[in-house]
Every structure is written in C-alpha cells, then in structure tokens.
Amino acid sequence: IGTPINPDYLTKIVSIYQRLASDSLLEGCARCLTQNSNESLHSVIWSKCSKETSAKSRRVNIAVSEAISEYNFGTLKALKEIQKAANLDLGEEAVKIAATRDYRRKKERNRQNNLAFRIARRKVKLANLRKEKYSKKKEGITYSPGFF
C-alpha cells in the first residue's frame, strides 16, 4: 500500500520511522498503555491496531501507515488513496462515513480552539486542582509510589 507522503519529507522521516517501528521497540512497548488518551496521532494508530491484543509487526506497520495518512490528510482522502492503490472501488457508504468522520474531527478541532472552550477547560482544571489540594490537606497523602 502506497502512503501519500511528500517525497521531500519521506527521506527525512524514514530513519525515524524505522527506529520507531523496530521489533525491539515494539516488544518494549507491548504491555504499556499511552499515558494520555488525547495523544492525537497515537490515539488514531491504536484505534486501528489495539495494544490489548497482540499483532504482528506487519499489521502494526499497516496501521501506522494508515493512521498517518488519515491524520495528515483526513479520513476520506486517505481512504481514497488506499482504495486506489489496491485497485478497489470506493463504496458510497464508505465515502459518507469518511466524510462524516472528517466533518466531526474538524468541528471538534474548531470547538477546542474556541476561546470560550479554552477558558471553560482552564476553569475545570483549576477547580479540580483546588479539590485535590483540599482533599490532600484534609485526608493527607492517600497514595504515592513506594509510599506503603
């Protein structure tokens, strides 16, 4: 499957990609979960190839390639390129689903870039920090690595 990546950038990222896709690194990461579920690209990759189930290196490489294309160009364009490379026709429903996913992704990105949303998120974060600080003051430390 050809990945729609600009050849100028491809030469720069191939060595990084090969290091990150090496079997030794994948074995080291096999049992770990990402620390932050909002890590955008990782979220897309692991939605294609779950960490909870074992997968061969080839499957992970396919998932990474597909996720990078989807992340960079959108679901619809990535799907069209993959189907074209495989000499397959693109179904009407697949186009609708991909277009809907792209629309929702753009809408969510615009919502998160909105000033009111960022202020509200900051208020929630500060409220949670105050609540945690109050709980620590009231109850003391309830958990700490190596504490027990």
Tab-separated table of N, CA and C in Angstrom, residues 62-127:
chain	number	residue	atom	x	y	z
A	62	ILE	N	1.091	-1.483	8.926
A	62	ILE	CA	-0.066	-1.089	8.120
A	62	ILE	C	-0.914	-0.085	8.893
A	63	ALA	N	-1.150	-0.359	10.169
A	63	ALA	CA	-1.953	0.542	10.994
A	63	ALA	C	-1.295	1.913	11.111
A	64	VAL	N	0.014	1.933	11.296
A	64	VAL	CA	0.737	3.205	11.413
A	64	VAL	C	0.653	3.982	10.105
A	65	SER	N	0.872	3.316	8.994
A	65	SER	CA	0.802	3.988	7.686
A	65	SER	C	-0.585	4.563	7.437
A	66	GLU	N	-1.589	3.762	7.716
A	66	GLU	CA	-2.962	4.210	7.513
A	66	GLU	C	-3.305	5.368	8.449
A	67	ALA	N	-2.877	5.266	9.702
A	67	ALA	CA	-3.173	6.314	10.675
A	67	ALA	C	-2.478	7.627	10.326
A	68	ILE	N	-1.233	7.549	9.874
A	68	ILE	CA	-0.513	8.768	9.488
A	68	ILE	C	-1.205	9.433	8.305
A	69	SER	N	-1.614	8.639	7.335
A	69	SER	CA	-2.331	9.199	6.182
A	69	SER	C	-3.635	9.844	6.621
A	70	GLU	N	-4.370	9.156	7.473
A	70	GLU	CA	-5.640	9.684	7.957
A	70	GLU	C	-5.429	10.951	8.777
A	71	TYR	N	-4.411	10.944	9.614
A	71	TYR	CA	-4.121	12.088	10.480
A	71	TYR	C	-3.704	13.307	9.658
A	72	ASN	N	-2.881	13.087	8.631
A	72	ASN	CA	-2.366	14.203	7.831
A	72	ASN	C	-3.351	14.708	6.785
A	73	PHE	N	-4.090	13.809	6.155
A	73	PHE	CA	-4.894	14.194	5.002
A	73	PHE	C	-6.395	14.068	5.224
A	74	GLY	N	-6.808	13.458	6.312
A	74	GLY	CA	-8.224	13.242	6.548
A	74	GLY	C	-8.630	11.832	6.154
A	75	THR	N	-9.708	11.384	6.736
A	75	THR	CA	-10.170	10.018	6.522
A	75	THR	C	-10.549	9.766	5.065
A	76	LEU	N	-11.280	10.693	4.473
A	76	LEU	CA	-11.769	10.485	3.109
A	76	LEU	C	-10.627	10.387	2.103
A	77	LYS	N	-9.694	11.315	2.148
A	77	LYS	CA	-8.589	11.291	1.183
A	77	LYS	C	-7.707	10.058	1.393
A	78	ALA	N	-7.445	9.712	2.655
A	78	ALA	CA	-6.629	8.526	2.935
A	78	ALA	C	-7.323	7.270	2.412
A	79	LEU	N	-8.627	7.176	2.641
A	79	LEU	CA	-9.388	6.020	2.167
A	79	LEU	C	-9.353	5.929	0.641
A	80	LYS	N	-9.519	7.065	-0.015
A	80	LYS	CA	-9.469	7.069	-1.485
A	80	LYS	C	-8.108	6.607	-1.993
A	81	GLU	N	-7.045	7.087	-1.364
A	81	GLU	CA	-5.693	6.708	-1.800
A	81	GLU	C	-5.432	5.215	-1.580
A	82	ILE	N	-5.868	4.701	-0.437
A	82	ILE	CA	-5.665	3.279	-0.133
A	82	ILE	C	-6.448	2.411	-1.117
A	83	GLN	N	-7.705	2.776	-1.356
A	83	GLN	CA	-8.529	2.006	-2.288
A	83	GLN	C	-7.964	2.075	-3.709
A	84	LYS	N	-7.449	3.252	-4.094
A	84	LYS	CA	-6.861	3.405	-5.424
A	84	LYS	C	-5.606	2.543	-5.556
A	85	ALA	N	-4.783	2.517	-4.511
A	85	ALA	CA	-3.556	1.714	-4.545
A	85	ALA	C	-3.872	0.225	-4.622
A	86	ALA	N	-4.994	-0.184	-4.033
A	86	ALA	CA	-5.384	-1.594	-4.041
A	86	ALA	C	-6.274	-1.943	-5.237
A	87	ASN	N	-6.505	-0.980	-6.129
A	87	ASN	CA	-7.369	-1.166	-7.301
A	87	ASN	C	-8.768	-1.622	-6.910
A	88	LEU	N	-9.320	-0.990	-5.886
A	88	LEU	CA	-10.665	-1.312	-5.426
A	88	LEU	C	-11.580	-0.110	-5.616
A	89	ASP	N	-12.863	-0.389	-5.838
A	89	ASP	CA	-13.842	0.689	-5.944
A	89	ASP	C	-14.230	1.149	-4.550
A	90	LEU	N	-14.481	2.427	-4.438
A	90	LEU	CA	-14.866	3.009	-3.157
A	90	LEU	C	-16.382	3.056	-3.084
A	91	GLY	N	-16.958	2.405	-2.077
A	91	GLY	CA	-18.399	2.366	-1.935
A	91	GLY	C	-18.983	3.690	-1.481
A	92	GLU	N	-20.245	3.879	-1.792
A	92	GLU	CA	-20.940	5.121	-1.453
A	92	GLU	C	-21.024	5.319	0.060
A	93	GLU	N	-21.323	4.258	0.787
A	93	GLU	CA	-21.428	4.361	2.246
A	93	GLU	C	-20.078	4.653	2.885
A	94	ALA	N	-19.018	4.070	2.352
A	94	ALA	CA	-17.676	4.336	2.883
A	94	ALA	C	-17.326	5.809	2.726
A	95	VAL	N	-17.700	6.394	1.592
A	95	VAL	CA	-17.449	7.822	1.361
A	95	VAL	C	-18.234	8.658	2.367
A	96	LYS	N	-19.502	8.295	2.602
A	96	LYS	CA	-20.330	9.036	3.561
A	96	LYS	C	-19.744	8.963	4.968
A	97	ILE	N	-19.344	7.770	5.376
A	97	ILE	CA	-18.782	7.589	6.718
A	97	ILE	C	-17.485	8.372	6.866
A	98	ALA	N	-16.615	8.293	5.866
A	98	ALA	CA	-15.339	9.011	5.925
A	98	ALA	C	-15.568	10.519	5.953
A	99	ALA	N	-16.497	11.007	5.144
A	99	ALA	CA	-16.798	12.444	5.130
A	99	ALA	C	-17.364	12.887	6.477
A	100	THR	N	-18.207	12.061	7.078
A	100	THR	CA	-18.765	12.381	8.396
A	100	THR	C	-17.671	12.432	9.450
A	101	ARG	N	-16.752	11.470	9.407
A	101	ARG	CA	-15.645	11.473	10.376
A	101	ARG	C	-14.782	12.712	10.224
A	102	ASP	N	-14.500	13.107	8.979
A	102	ASP	CA	-13.713	14.322	8.744
A	102	ASP	C	-14.448	15.559	9.255
A	103	TYR	N	-15.750	15.628	8.995
A	103	TYR	CA	-16.548	16.767	9.447
A	103	TYR	C	-16.528	16.865	10.972
A	104	ARG	N	-16.743	15.731	11.642
A	104	ARG	CA	-16.748	15.737	13.111
A	104	ARG	C	-15.390	16.119	13.679
A	105	ARG	N	-14.316	15.632	13.049
A	105	ARG	CA	-12.966	15.952	13.510
A	105	ARG	C	-12.705	17.455	13.388
A	106	LYS	N	-13.074	18.034	12.251
A	106	LYS	CA	-12.878	19.476	12.049
A	106	LYS	C	-13.733	20.292	13.008
A	107	LYS	N	-14.964	19.854	13.210
A	107	LYS	CA	-15.867	20.567	14.113
A	107	LYS	C	-15.325	20.535	15.545
A	108	GLU	N	-14.832	19.384	15.985
A	108	GLU	CA	-14.272	19.252	17.332
A	108	GLU	C	-13.009	20.098	17.472
A	109	ARG	N	-12.167	20.111	16.448
A	109	ARG	CA	-10.951	20.930	16.494
A	109	ARG	C	-11.311	22.407	16.609
A	110	ASN	N	-12.305	22.854	15.836
A	110	ASN	CA	-12.739	24.251	15.915
A	110	ASN	C	-13.308	24.569	17.289
A	111	ARG	N	-14.054	23.625	17.854
A	111	ARG	CA	-14.625	23.837	19.192
A	111	ARG	C	-13.519	23.969	20.227
A	112	GLN	N	-12.491	23.118	20.131
A	112	GLN	CA	-11.406	23.157	21.104
A	112	GLN	C	-10.521	24.383	20.944
A	113	ASN	N	-10.476	24.951	19.741
A	113	ASN	CA	-9.690	26.159	19.524
A	113	ASN	C	-10.452	27.425	19.897
A	114	ASN	N	-11.712	27.283	20.217
A	114	ASN	CA	-12.547	28.408	20.609
A	114	ASN	C	-12.085	28.940	21.967
A	115	LEU	N	-12.018	30.257	22.109
A	115	LEU	CA	-11.547	30.881	23.344
A	115	LEU	C	-12.432	30.508	24.532
A	116	ALA	N	-13.749	30.510	24.342
A	116	ALA	CA	-14.667	30.175	25.437
A	116	ALA	C	-14.429	28.750	25.932
A	117	PHE	N	-14.181	27.821	25.011
A	117	PHE	CA	-13.918	26.433	25.397
A	117	PHE	C	-12.633	26.339	26.209
A	118	ARG	N	-11.591	27.050	25.765
A	118	ARG	CA	-10.314	27.003	26.484
A	118	ARG	C	-10.444	27.598	27.879
A	119	ILE	N	-11.199	28.670	28.008
A	119	ILE	CA	-11.407	29.278	29.330
A	119	ILE	C	-12.174	28.314	30.228
A	120	ALA	N	-13.227	27.693	29.692
A	120	ALA	CA	-14.014	26.740	30.481
A	120	ALA	C	-13.157	25.554	30.900
A	121	ARG	N	-12.321	25.053	29.995
A	121	ARG	CA	-11.443	23.925	30.318
A	121	ARG	C	-10.460	24.310	31.413
A	122	ARG	N	-9.924	25.527	31.340
A	122	ARG	CA	-8.992	26.007	32.359
A	122	ARG	C	-9.684	26.122	33.722
A	123	LYS	N	-10.943	26.593	33.729
A	123	LYS	CA	-11.699	26.700	34.983
A	123	LYS	C	-11.925	25.328	35.607
A	124	VAL	N	-12.268	24.357	34.780
A	124	VAL	CA	-12.479	22.995	35.281
A	124	VAL	C	-11.180	22.442	35.851
A	125	LYS	N	-10.079	22.671	35.162
A	125	LYS	CA	-8.782	22.186	35.625
A	125	LYS	C	-8.410	22.825	36.960
A	126	LEU	N	-8.607	24.130	37.082
A	126	LEU	CA	-8.310	24.814	38.347
A	126	LEU	C	-9.211	24.319	39.474
A	127	ALA	N	-10.489	24.081	39.168
A	127	ALA	CA	-11.410	23.558	40.179
A	127	ALA	C	-10.963	22.181	40.647
